[in-house]
PDB file of C-alpha atoms in Angstrom:
ATOM      1  CA  MET A  43     -30.727 191.286 110.912  1.00  0.00           C
ATOM      2  CA  ALA A  44     -32.226 194.845 112.734  1.00  0.00           C
ATOM      3  CA  LYS A  45     -32.878 194.960 116.248  1.00  0.00           C
ATOM      4  CA  ALA A  46     -32.970 197.620 118.984  1.00  0.00           C
ATOM      5  CA  SER A  47     -29.282 197.742 119.982  1.00  0.00           C
ATOM      6  CA  PHE A  48     -27.872 198.718 123.582  1.00  0.00           C
ATOM      7  CA  GLU A  49     -25.916 202.102 123.622  1.00  0.00           C
ATOM      8  CA  ALA A  50     -23.226 202.727 125.965  1.00  0.00           C
ATOM      9  CA  LEU A  51     -22.381 206.497 126.120  1.00  0.00           C
ATOM     10  CA  ASN A  52     -18.969 207.865 126.913  1.00  0.00           C
ATOM     11  CA  PRO A  53     -18.484 207.949 130.164  1.00  0.00           C
ATOM     12  CA  TYR A  54     -19.208 211.698 132.073  1.00  0.00           C
ATOM     13  CA  THR A  55     -15.964 213.346 132.728  1.00  0.00           C
ATOM     14  CA  THR A  56     -16.017 217.278 133.466  1.00  0.00           C
ATOM     15  CA  HIS A  57     -19.969 217.442 133.120  1.00  0.00           C
ATOM     16  CA  SER A  58     -22.776 215.161 135.153  1.00  0.00           C
ATOM     17  CA  PHE A  59     -24.417 214.992 131.599  1.00  0.00           C
ATOM     18  CA  LEU A  60     -23.616 214.822 127.939  1.00  0.00           C
ATOM     19  CA  LEU A  61     -24.182 217.721 125.579  1.00  0.00           C
ATOM     20  CA  ARG A  62     -23.188 216.818 121.914  1.00  0.00           C
ATOM     21  CA  GLN A  63     -24.115 218.367 118.374  1.00  0.00           C
ATOM     22  CA  PHE A  64     -24.654 216.215 115.513  1.00  0.00           C
ATOM     23  CA  SER A  65     -24.693 216.555 111.214  1.00  0.00           C
ATOM     24  CA  GLU A  66     -25.665 213.328 110.792  1.00  0.00           C
ATOM     25  CA  PHE A  67     -27.805 210.610 112.120  1.00  0.00           C
ATOM     26  CA  THR A  68     -26.041 206.950 111.717  1.00  0.00           C
ATOM     27  CA  ALA A  69     -27.614 205.443 115.049  1.00  0.00           C
ATOM     28  CA  PRO A  70     -29.735 202.278 114.248  1.00  0.00           C
ATOM     29  CA  TYR A  71     -33.135 202.084 116.181  1.00  0.00           C
ATOM     30  CA  HIS A  72     -31.352 201.606 119.958  1.00  0.00           C
ATOM     31  CA  PHE A  73     -31.605 202.378 123.567  1.00  0.00           C
ATOM     32  CA  HIS A  74     -29.787 203.265 126.607  1.00  0.00           C
ATOM     33  CA  PRO A  75     -30.553 203.920 130.375  1.00  0.00           C
ATOM     34  CA  GLU A  76     -30.235 207.696 129.948  1.00  0.00           C
ATOM     35  CA  TYR A  77     -32.807 210.042 129.417  1.00  0.00           C
ATOM     36  CA  GLU A  78     -32.511 212.167 126.074  1.00  0.00           C
ATOM     37  CA  LEU A  79     -33.658 215.479 124.906  1.00  0.00           C
ATOM     38  CA  THR A  80     -33.117 215.545 121.312  1.00  0.00           C
ATOM     39  CA  LEU A  81     -33.524 219.199 119.248  1.00  0.00           C
ATOM     40  CA  ILE A  82     -33.704 219.124 115.510  1.00  0.00           C
ATOM     41  CA  VAL A  83     -32.310 222.438 114.454  1.00  0.00           C
ATOM     42  CA  LYS A  84     -32.310 221.789 111.058  1.00  0.00           C
ATOM     43  CA  GLY A  85     -33.663 218.296 109.076  1.00  0.00           C
ATOM     44  CA  LYS A  86     -36.390 216.160 107.801  1.00  0.00           C
ATOM     45  CA  GLY A  87     -37.081 212.811 107.900  1.00  0.00           C
ATOM     46  CA  ASN A  88     -39.086 210.207 110.391  1.00  0.00           C
ATOM     47  CA  ARG A  89     -38.428 209.849 114.060  1.00  0.00           C
ATOM     48  CA  TYR A  90     -38.870 206.493 115.516  1.00  0.00           C
ATOM     49  CA  VAL A  91     -39.906 206.556 119.342  1.00  0.00           C
ATOM     50  CA  GLY A  92     -41.013 202.905 120.555  1.00  0.00           C
ATOM     51  CA  ASN A  93     -43.890 201.664 118.190  1.00  0.00           C
ATOM     52  CA  HIS A  94     -44.372 205.382 117.370  1.00  0.00           C
ATOM     53  CA  MET A  95     -43.574 206.932 113.413  1.00  0.00           C
ATOM     54  CA  ALA A  96     -43.732 210.501 112.738  1.00  0.00           C
ATOM     55  CA  ALA A  97     -42.099 212.884 110.568  1.00  0.00           C
ATOM     56  CA  TYR A  98     -39.860 215.176 112.498  1.00  0.00           C
ATOM     57  CA  GLY A  99     -38.753 218.935 110.708  1.00  0.00           C
ATOM     58  CA  ASP A 100     -37.068 221.941 111.691  1.00  0.00           C
ATOM     59  CA  GLY A 101     -37.287 222.840 116.233  1.00  0.00           C
ATOM     60  CA  ASP A 102     -38.541 219.476 116.631  1.00  0.00           C
ATOM     61  CA  LEU A 103     -37.934 218.941 120.250  1.00  0.00           C
ATOM     62  CA  VAL A 104     -38.389 215.410 121.924  1.00  0.00           C
ATOM     63  CA  LEU A 105     -37.848 213.912 125.341  1.00  0.00           C
ATOM     64  CA  LEU A 106     -37.117 210.364 125.534  1.00  0.00           C
ATOM     65  CA  GLY A 107     -37.371 208.258 128.864  1.00  0.00           C
ATOM     66  CA  SER A 108     -34.859 205.675 130.051  1.00  0.00           C
ATOM     67  CA  ASN A 109     -34.320 202.410 128.078  1.00  0.00           C
ATOM     68  CA  LEU A 110     -36.821 203.781 125.228  1.00  0.00           C
ATOM     69  CA  PRO A 111     -35.635 202.149 122.064  1.00  0.00           C
ATOM     70  CA  HIS A 112     -35.712 205.175 118.891  1.00  0.00           C
ATOM     71  CA  CYS A 113     -33.827 206.441 115.983  1.00  0.00           C
ATOM     72  CA  TRP A 114     -34.007 209.481 114.065  1.00  0.00           C
ATOM     73  CA  LYS A 115     -33.907 208.907 109.894  1.00  0.00           C
ATOM     74  CA  ASN A 116     -32.901 211.451 107.644  1.00  0.00           C
ATOM     75  CA  GLU A 117     -35.102 210.726 104.805  1.00  0.00           C
ATOM     76  CA  PRO A 118     -35.162 213.919 102.783  1.00  0.00           C
ATOM     77  CA  LEU A 119     -37.551 214.038  99.625  1.00  0.00           C
ATOM     78  CA  THR A 120     -35.735 217.044  98.250  1.00  0.00           C
ATOM     79  CA  ALA A 121     -32.004 218.014  97.890  1.00  0.00           C
ATOM     80  CA  GLU A 122     -32.645 221.052 100.089  1.00  0.00           C
ATOM     81  CA  ASP A 123     -33.633 219.013 102.737  1.00  0.00           C
ATOM     82  CA  ASP A 124     -30.496 216.975 103.070  1.00  0.00           C
ATOM     83  CA  ASN A 125     -28.526 218.952 105.788  1.00  0.00           C
ATOM     84  CA  VAL A 126     -29.053 217.813 109.381  1.00  0.00           C
ATOM     85  CA  SER A 127     -28.119 219.536 112.532  1.00  0.00           C
ATOM     86  CA  ALA A 128     -29.198 218.365 115.864  1.00  0.00           C
ATOM     87  CA  VAL A 129     -28.323 218.766 119.462  1.00  0.00           C
ATOM     88  CA  VAL A 130     -28.729 216.117 122.210  1.00  0.00           C
ATOM     89  CA  ILE A 131     -28.513 216.096 125.447  1.00  0.00           C
ATOM     90  CA  GLN A 132     -28.467 213.002 127.433  1.00  0.00           C
ATOM     91  CA  PHE A 133     -28.070 212.383 131.585  1.00  0.00           C
ATOM     92  CA  ALA A 134     -28.767 209.515 133.700  1.00  0.00           C
ATOM     93  CA  PRO A 135     -31.324 208.862 135.991  1.00  0.00           C
ATOM     94  CA  ASP A 136     -29.177 209.295 138.985  1.00  0.00           C
ATOM     95  CA  PHE A 137     -26.750 212.055 137.394  1.00  0.00           C
ATOM     96  CA  LEU A 138     -27.556 214.485 140.533  1.00  0.00           C
ATOM     97  CA  GLY A 139     -27.185 211.904 143.054  1.00  0.00           C
ATOM     98  CA  ASN A 140     -29.614 208.880 143.774  1.00  0.00           C
ATOM     99  CA  ASP A 141     -31.990 211.023 146.078  1.00  0.00           C
ATOM    100  CA  PHE A 142     -31.796 214.606 144.336  1.00  0.00           C
ATOM    101  CA  LEU A 143     -35.308 213.898 142.178  1.00  0.00           C
ATOM    102  CA  GLY A 144     -36.818 212.716 145.366  1.00  0.00           C
ATOM    103  CA  LYS A 145     -36.814 216.258 146.685  1.00  0.00           C
ATOM    104  CA  PRO A 146     -40.146 218.103 146.904  1.00  0.00           C
ATOM    105  CA  GLU A 147     -38.647 221.180 144.883  1.00  0.00           C
ATOM    106  CA  LEU A 148     -38.039 218.634 141.971  1.00  0.00           C
ATOM    107  CA  SER A 149     -41.522 216.858 141.961  1.00  0.00           C
ATOM    108  CA  LEU A 150     -42.729 218.048 138.704  1.00  0.00           C
ATOM    109  CA  ILE A 151     -39.419 217.230 137.174  1.00  0.00           C
ATOM    110  CA  ALA A 152     -39.618 213.543 138.602  1.00  0.00           C
ATOM    111  CA  HIS A 153     -42.860 213.343 137.319  1.00  0.00           C
ATOM    112  CA  LEU A 154     -41.898 214.495 133.728  1.00  0.00           C
ATOM    113  CA  LEU A 155     -39.328 212.156 133.636  1.00  0.00           C
ATOM    114  CA  GLN A 156     -41.686 209.404 134.281  1.00  0.00           C
ATOM    115  CA  LYS A 157     -44.011 210.467 131.685  1.00  0.00           C
ATOM    116  CA  SER A 158     -41.149 210.427 129.081  1.00  0.00           C
ATOM    117  CA  MET A 159     -41.380 206.589 128.868  1.00  0.00           C
ATOM    118  CA  HIS A 160     -43.583 207.020 126.472  1.00  0.00           C
ATOM    119  CA  GLY A 161     -41.798 209.685 124.375  1.00  0.00           C
ATOM    120  CA  ILE A 162     -42.775 213.389 124.701  1.00  0.00           C
ATOM    121  CA  GLN A 163     -42.952 215.996 121.952  1.00  0.00           C
ATOM    122  CA  PHE A 164     -42.959 219.634 122.668  1.00  0.00           C
ATOM    123  CA  THR A 165     -44.706 221.701 120.480  1.00  0.00           C
ATOM    124  CA  GLY A 166     -46.096 225.481 120.277  1.00  0.00           C
ATOM    125  CA  GLN A 167     -44.657 228.308 122.531  1.00  0.00           C
ATOM    126  CA  THR A 168     -42.938 225.754 124.882  1.00  0.00           C
ATOM    127  CA  ALA A 169     -40.653 224.158 121.796  1.00  0.00           C
ATOM    128  CA  ARG A 170     -39.566 228.049 120.358  1.00  0.00           C
ATOM    129  CA  VAL A 171     -38.741 228.787 123.976  1.00  0.00           C
ATOM    130  CA  ILE A 172     -36.594 225.538 124.794  1.00  0.00           C
ATOM    131  CA  ASN A 173     -35.295 225.397 121.264  1.00  0.00           C
ATOM    132  CA  GLU A 174     -33.658 228.970 121.842  1.00  0.00           C
ATOM    133  CA  LEU A 175     -32.380 228.049 125.871  1.00  0.00           C
ATOM    134  CA  ILE A 176     -30.963 224.596 124.236  1.00  0.00           C
ATOM    135  CA  LEU A 177     -28.883 226.690 121.876  1.00  0.00           C
ATOM    136  CA  VAL A 178     -27.679 229.113 124.216  1.00  0.00           C
ATOM    137  CA  LEU A 179     -26.652 226.019 126.580  1.00  0.00           C
ATOM    138  CA  THR A 180     -24.359 224.995 123.682  1.00  0.00           C
ATOM    139  CA  LEU A 181     -22.485 227.941 124.102  1.00  0.00           C
ATOM    140  CA  GLU A 182     -22.190 227.973 127.789  1.00  0.00           C
ATOM    141  CA  GLU A 183     -18.660 227.138 128.960  1.00  0.00           C
ATOM    142  CA  ASN A 184     -19.383 227.311 132.835  1.00  0.00           C
ATOM    143  CA  SER A 185     -20.355 223.694 133.966  1.00  0.00           C
ATOM    144  CA  PHE A 186     -22.060 225.049 137.133  1.00  0.00           C
ATOM    145  CA  LYS A 187     -23.992 227.251 134.940  1.00  0.00           C
ATOM    146  CA  ARG A 188     -24.549 224.525 131.917  1.00  0.00           C
ATOM    147  CA  LEU A 189     -26.088 222.522 134.896  1.00  0.00           C
ATOM    148  CA  LEU A 190     -28.617 225.295 136.295  1.00  0.00           C
ATOM    149  CA  GLY A 191     -29.588 225.645 132.765  1.00  0.00           C
ATOM    150  CA  LEU A 192     -30.184 222.177 132.245  1.00  0.00           C
ATOM    151  CA  LEU A 193     -32.275 222.100 135.023  1.00  0.00           C
ATOM    152  CA  ASP A 194     -34.260 225.476 134.060  1.00  0.00           C
ATOM    153  CA  ILE A 195     -35.263 223.660 130.921  1.00  0.00           C
ATOM    154  CA  LEU A 196     -36.291 220.249 132.460  1.00  0.00           C
ATOM    155  CA  TYR A 197     -38.378 222.348 135.056  1.00  0.00           C
ATOM    156  CA  ALA A 198     -39.845 224.363 131.809  1.00  0.00           C
ATOM    157  CA  LEU A 199     -40.838 221.366 130.352  1.00  0.00           C
ATOM    158  CA  ALA A 200     -42.443 219.900 133.482  1.00  0.00           C
ATOM    159  CA  THR A 201     -44.485 223.022 133.785  1.00  0.00           C
ATOM    160  CA  SER A 202     -45.508 222.726 130.220  1.00  0.00           C
ATOM    161  CA  LYS A 203     -49.238 221.874 128.527  1.00  0.00           C
ATOM    162  CA  ASP A 204     -47.674 222.034 125.027  1.00  0.00           C
ATOM    163  CA  TYR A 205     -46.489 218.315 125.014  1.00  0.00           C
ATOM    164  CA  ILE A 206     -47.927 214.753 122.857  1.00  0.00           C
ATOM    165  CA  LEU A 207     -47.132 211.735 123.964  1.00  0.00           C
ATOM    166  CA  LEU A 208     -45.546 209.533 121.361  1.00  0.00           C
ATOM    167  CA  ASP A 209     -45.723 205.772 122.218  1.00  0.00           C
ATOM    168  CA  GLN A 210     -49.280 206.069 123.652  1.00  0.00           C
ATOM    169  CA  GLN A 211     -49.017 202.258 124.938  1.00  0.00           C
ATOM    170  CA  GLY A 212     -45.643 202.456 126.186  1.00  0.00           C
ATOM    171  CA  LEU A 213     -44.683 199.012 125.427  1.00  0.00           C
ATOM    172  CA  SER A 214     -40.943 199.201 125.574  1.00  0.00           C
ATOM    173  CA  SER A 215     -41.309 200.622 129.219  1.00  0.00           C
ATOM    174  CA  HIS A 216     -43.807 198.333 130.424  1.00  0.00           C
ATOM    175  CA  ALA A 217     -43.007 195.109 129.249  1.00  0.00           C
ATOM    176  CA  SER A 218     -40.750 192.639 130.745  1.00  0.00           C
ATOM    177  CA  GLY A 219     -37.014 192.221 129.996  1.00  0.00           C
ATOM    178  CA  ALA A 220     -38.047 189.341 127.521  1.00  0.00           C
ATOM    179  CA  ARG A 221     -41.137 190.604 125.927  1.00  0.00           C
ATOM    180  CA  SER A 222     -39.820 194.174 125.507  1.00  0.00           C
ATOM    181  CA  GLU A 223     -36.549 192.683 123.709  1.00  0.00           C
ATOM    182  CA  ARG A 224     -38.765 190.628 121.321  1.00  0.00           C
ATOM    183  CA  ILE A 225     -41.265 193.610 120.414  1.00  0.00           C
ATOM    184  CA  ASN A 226     -37.973 195.979 119.893  1.00  0.00           C
ATOM    185  CA  THR A 227     -36.245 193.368 117.866  1.00  0.00           C
ATOM    186  CA  VAL A 228     -39.299 193.238 115.665  1.00  0.00           C
ATOM    187  CA  LEU A 229     -40.056 197.138 115.462  1.00  0.00           C
ATOM    188  CA  GLY A 230     -36.040 197.346 114.353  1.00  0.00           C
ATOM    189  CA  TYR A 231     -37.094 194.566 111.735  1.00  0.00           C
ATOM    190  CA  ILE A 232     -39.892 196.771 110.631  1.00  0.00           C
ATOM    191  CA  ILE A 233     -37.973 200.287 110.638  1.00  0.00           C
ATOM    192  CA  ASP A 234     -35.204 198.991 108.457  1.00  0.00           C
ATOM    193  CA  ASN A 235     -37.457 196.967 106.090  1.00  0.00           C
ATOM    194  CA  TYR A 236     -40.848 198.793 105.454  1.00  0.00           C
ATOM    195  CA  LYS A 237     -40.321 200.213 102.318  1.00  0.00           C
ATOM    196  CA  ASN A 238     -38.888 196.716 100.822  1.00  0.00           C
ATOM    197  CA  GLU A 239     -40.439 193.352 101.045  1.00  0.00           C
ATOM    198  CA  ILE A 240     -41.220 192.540 104.609  1.00  0.00           C
ATOM    199  CA  LEU A 241     -41.638 188.651 105.316  1.00  0.00           C
ATOM    200  CA  LEU A 242     -43.554 187.265 108.249  1.00  0.00           C
ATOM    201  CA  ASP A 243     -41.469 184.034 108.418  1.00  0.00           C
ATOM    202  CA  GLU A 244     -38.338 186.413 108.637  1.00  0.00           C
ATOM    203  CA  ALA A 245     -39.987 188.534 111.304  1.00  0.00           C
ATOM    204  CA  ALA A 246     -40.984 185.243 113.669  1.00  0.00           C
ATOM    205  CA  ALA A 247     -37.548 183.445 112.894  1.00  0.00           C
ATOM    206  CA  LEU A 248     -36.023 186.650 114.499  1.00  0.00           C
ATOM    207  CA  VAL A 249     -37.573 186.153 118.137  1.00  0.00           C
ATOM    208  CA  SER A 250     -37.385 182.276 117.322  1.00  0.00           C
ATOM    209  CA  MET A 251     -41.011 181.707 117.008  1.00  0.00           C
ATOM    210  CA  THR A 252     -43.386 180.108 114.703  1.00  0.00           C
ATOM    211  CA  PRO A 253     -45.224 182.274 112.182  1.00  0.00           C
ATOM    212  CA  ASN A 254     -48.740 181.304 113.893  1.00  0.00           C
ATOM    213  CA  ALA A 255     -47.437 181.668 117.367  1.00  0.00           C
ATOM    214  CA  PHE A 256     -45.397 184.835 116.759  1.00  0.00           C
ATOM    215  CA  CYS A 257     -48.802 186.512 115.185  1.00  0.00           C
ATOM    216  CA  LYS A 258     -50.587 185.718 118.195  1.00  0.00           C
ATOM    217  CA  TYR A 259     -48.117 186.859 120.449  1.00  0.00           C
ATOM    218  CA  TYR A 260     -47.790 190.495 118.476  1.00  0.00           C
ATOM    219  CA  LYS A 261     -51.464 190.944 118.424  1.00  0.00           C
ATOM    220  CA  LYS A 262     -51.642 190.351 122.395  1.00  0.00           C
ATOM    221  CA  THR A 263     -48.469 192.091 122.979  1.00  0.00           C
ATOM    222  CA  THR A 264     -49.232 195.433 120.931  1.00  0.00           C
ATOM    223  CA  LYS A 265     -53.148 195.245 120.312  1.00  0.00           C
ATOM    224  CA  LYS A 266     -52.042 195.566 116.465  1.00  0.00           C
ATOM    225  CA  THR A 267     -51.434 192.698 113.910  1.00  0.00           C
ATOM    226  CA  PHE A 268     -48.157 192.481 112.465  1.00  0.00           C
ATOM    227  CA  ILE A 269     -49.278 193.651 109.153  1.00  0.00           C
ATOM    228  CA  GLU A 270     -51.157 196.279 110.512  1.00  0.00           C
ATOM    229  CA  THR A 271     -48.007 197.734 111.987  1.00  0.00           C
ATOM    230  CA  VAL A 272     -46.135 197.597 108.570  1.00  0.00           C
ATOM    231  CA  THR A 273     -48.802 199.281 106.691  1.00  0.00           C
ATOM    232  CA  ASP A 274     -49.031 202.185 109.226  1.00  0.00           C
ATOM    233  CA  TYR A 275     -45.389 202.548 108.737  1.00  0.00           C
ATOM    234  CA  ARG A 276     -45.856 202.644 104.993  1.00  0.00           C
ATOM    235  CA  ILE A 277     -48.907 204.600 104.769  1.00  0.00           C
ATOM    236  CA  ASN A 278     -47.220 207.351 107.532  1.00  0.00           C
ATOM    237  CA  TYR A 279     -44.353 207.542 104.986  1.00  0.00           C
ATOM    238  CA  ALA A 280     -46.541 207.826 101.796  1.00  0.00           C
ATOM    239  CA  ILE A 281     -48.578 210.692 103.431  1.00  0.00           C
ATOM    240  CA  GLN A 282     -45.207 212.777 103.744  1.00  0.00           C
ATOM    241  CA  GLN A 283     -44.444 211.847 100.348  1.00  0.00           C
ATOM    242  CA  LEU A 284     -47.728 213.243  99.143  1.00  0.00           C
ATOM    243  CA  ILE A 285     -47.651 216.113 101.126  1.00  0.00           C
ATOM    244  CA  TYR A 286     -43.844 217.422 100.630  1.00  0.00           C
ATOM    245  CA  SER A 287     -43.215 215.840  96.791  1.00  0.00           C
ATOM    246  CA  ASP A 288     -44.913 216.179  93.834  1.00  0.00           C
ATOM    247  CA  ARG A 289     -44.083 212.198  92.764  1.00  0.00           C
ATOM    248  CA  SER A 290     -46.740 210.418  91.001  1.00  0.00           C
ATOM    249  CA  ILE A 291     -49.340 208.316  93.101  1.00  0.00           C
ATOM    250  CA  SER A 292     -47.770 205.245  91.436  1.00  0.00           C
ATOM    251  CA  ASP A 293     -44.465 205.909  92.228  1.00  0.00           C
ATOM    252  CA  ILE A 294     -45.096 206.644  96.071  1.00  0.00           C
ATOM    253  CA  CYS A 295     -46.939 203.401  96.185  1.00  0.00           C
ATOM    254  CA  PHE A 296     -44.146 201.065  95.096  1.00  0.00           C
ATOM    255  CA  ASP A 297     -41.440 202.903  96.706  1.00  0.00           C
ATOM    256  CA  ASN A 298     -43.031 202.484 100.239  1.00  0.00           C
ATOM    257  CA  GLY A 299     -43.483 198.674  99.555  1.00  0.00           C
ATOM    258  CA  PHE A 300     -46.910 198.289  98.222  1.00  0.00           C
ATOM    259  CA  GLY A 301     -46.781 195.769  95.415  1.00  0.00           C
ATOM    260  CA  ASP A 302     -50.434 196.619  94.051  1.00  0.00           C
ATOM    261  CA  LEU A 303     -51.546 200.257  93.315  1.00  0.00           C
ATOM    262  CA  SER A 304     -55.101 199.466  93.562  1.00  0.00           C
ATOM    263  CA  HIS A 305     -54.562 197.784  97.192  1.00  0.00           C
ATOM    264  CA  PHE A 306     -52.499 200.877  98.361  1.00  0.00           C
ATOM    265  CA  TYR A 307     -55.339 203.015  97.257  1.00  0.00           C
ATOM    266  CA  LYS A 308     -58.007 201.023  99.455  1.00  0.00           C
ATOM    267  CA  LEU A 309     -55.619 200.753 102.419  1.00  0.00           C
ATOM    268  CA  PHE A 310     -54.717 204.429 102.043  1.00  0.00           C
ATOM    269  CA  LYS A 311     -58.400 205.450 102.105  1.00  0.00           C
ATOM    270  CA  ARG A 312     -59.449 202.889 105.078  1.00  0.00           C
ATOM    271  CA  LYS A 313     -57.126 204.580 107.163  1.00  0.00           C
ATOM    272  CA  MET A 314     -57.422 208.221 105.938  1.00  0.00           C
ATOM    273  CA  LYS A 315     -61.223 208.457 104.843  1.00  0.00           C
ATOM    274  CA  LEU A 316     -59.306 209.903 101.592  1.00  0.00           C
ATOM    275  CA  SER A 317     -57.812 208.856  98.230  1.00  0.00           C
ATOM    276  CA  PRO A 318     -54.188 209.352  98.136  1.00  0.00           C
ATOM    277  CA  LEU A 319     -54.768 212.056  95.446  1.00  0.00           C
ATOM    278  CA  LYS A 320     -57.688 213.794  97.091  1.00  0.00           C
ATOM    279  CA  TYR A 321     -55.807 213.916 100.536  1.00  0.00           C
ATOM    280  CA  ARG A 322     -52.931 215.776  98.742  1.00  0.00           C
ATOM    281  CA  LYS A 323     -55.181 218.316  97.345  1.00  0.00           C
ATOM    282  CA  GLU A 324     -57.321 218.718 100.459  1.00  0.00           C
ATOM    283  CA  PHE A 325     -53.856 219.332 102.561  1.00  0.00           C
ATOM    284  CA  ARG A 326     -52.475 221.540  99.736  1.00  0.00           C
ATOM    285  CA  LYS A 327     -55.943 223.473  99.593  1.00  0.00           C
ATOM    286  CA  ASP A 328     -55.658 224.210 103.306  1.00  0.00           C
ATOM    287  CA  LEU A 329     -51.869 225.303 103.129  1.00  0.00           C
TER     288      LEU A 329
END
């Protein structure tokens, strides 16, 4: 069964941080102690950060905190969306020494890294500028200039107001070790299965709890019921299909794990205040 897995990154040798380029996303829902700055140069799909799910596209820029579970899934709605290109920068909390971020000059960057425990998406002019800086950084061969480039990027992010906090509750960061592991296990199960049948008994068994105890525990920890979380994931993905594809409402309904069309209409309208068809028409009219 799926769960948030620990990822051990390759040891840094000639550099104090990792900068890698990817042409596909194969990592499962996972976490690691390193901070991570991910730029989607090209690609479309879903981004999962903590208990937050959203669509990503070209230019998506996200900073992740230490041990915050996450994954990107390439889920193209058309054949043209199938190509992926991404740049990922990863660095340890002490990548410049134990006390470096404690210096007064680094206070803004230190505060940025504290906020990153929620996951931060950067938008607008900030995203456009940083995208260019990251692409330039990939071409830099001088290790000293590459390090200075990373600090410039972090400072620009730290002073920006163009951002959105993703996992508002910060469950993965605030929860105790055992509680965090349980929730991450369940979220990993939902992420891998929300388009198919999801069983409460199966989710409860993953964390060695009875269904009744699991439901109470999940609601207390996340402030949502287990079913509400599953429904949110399904509705969010249905929204993407309504916007970016011409698939029929019934196809979208059944492709997203809803077994009944009328029930899908009811849940969608409750959350979005519009029927699926009306939502598609209103969104495209705005475009």
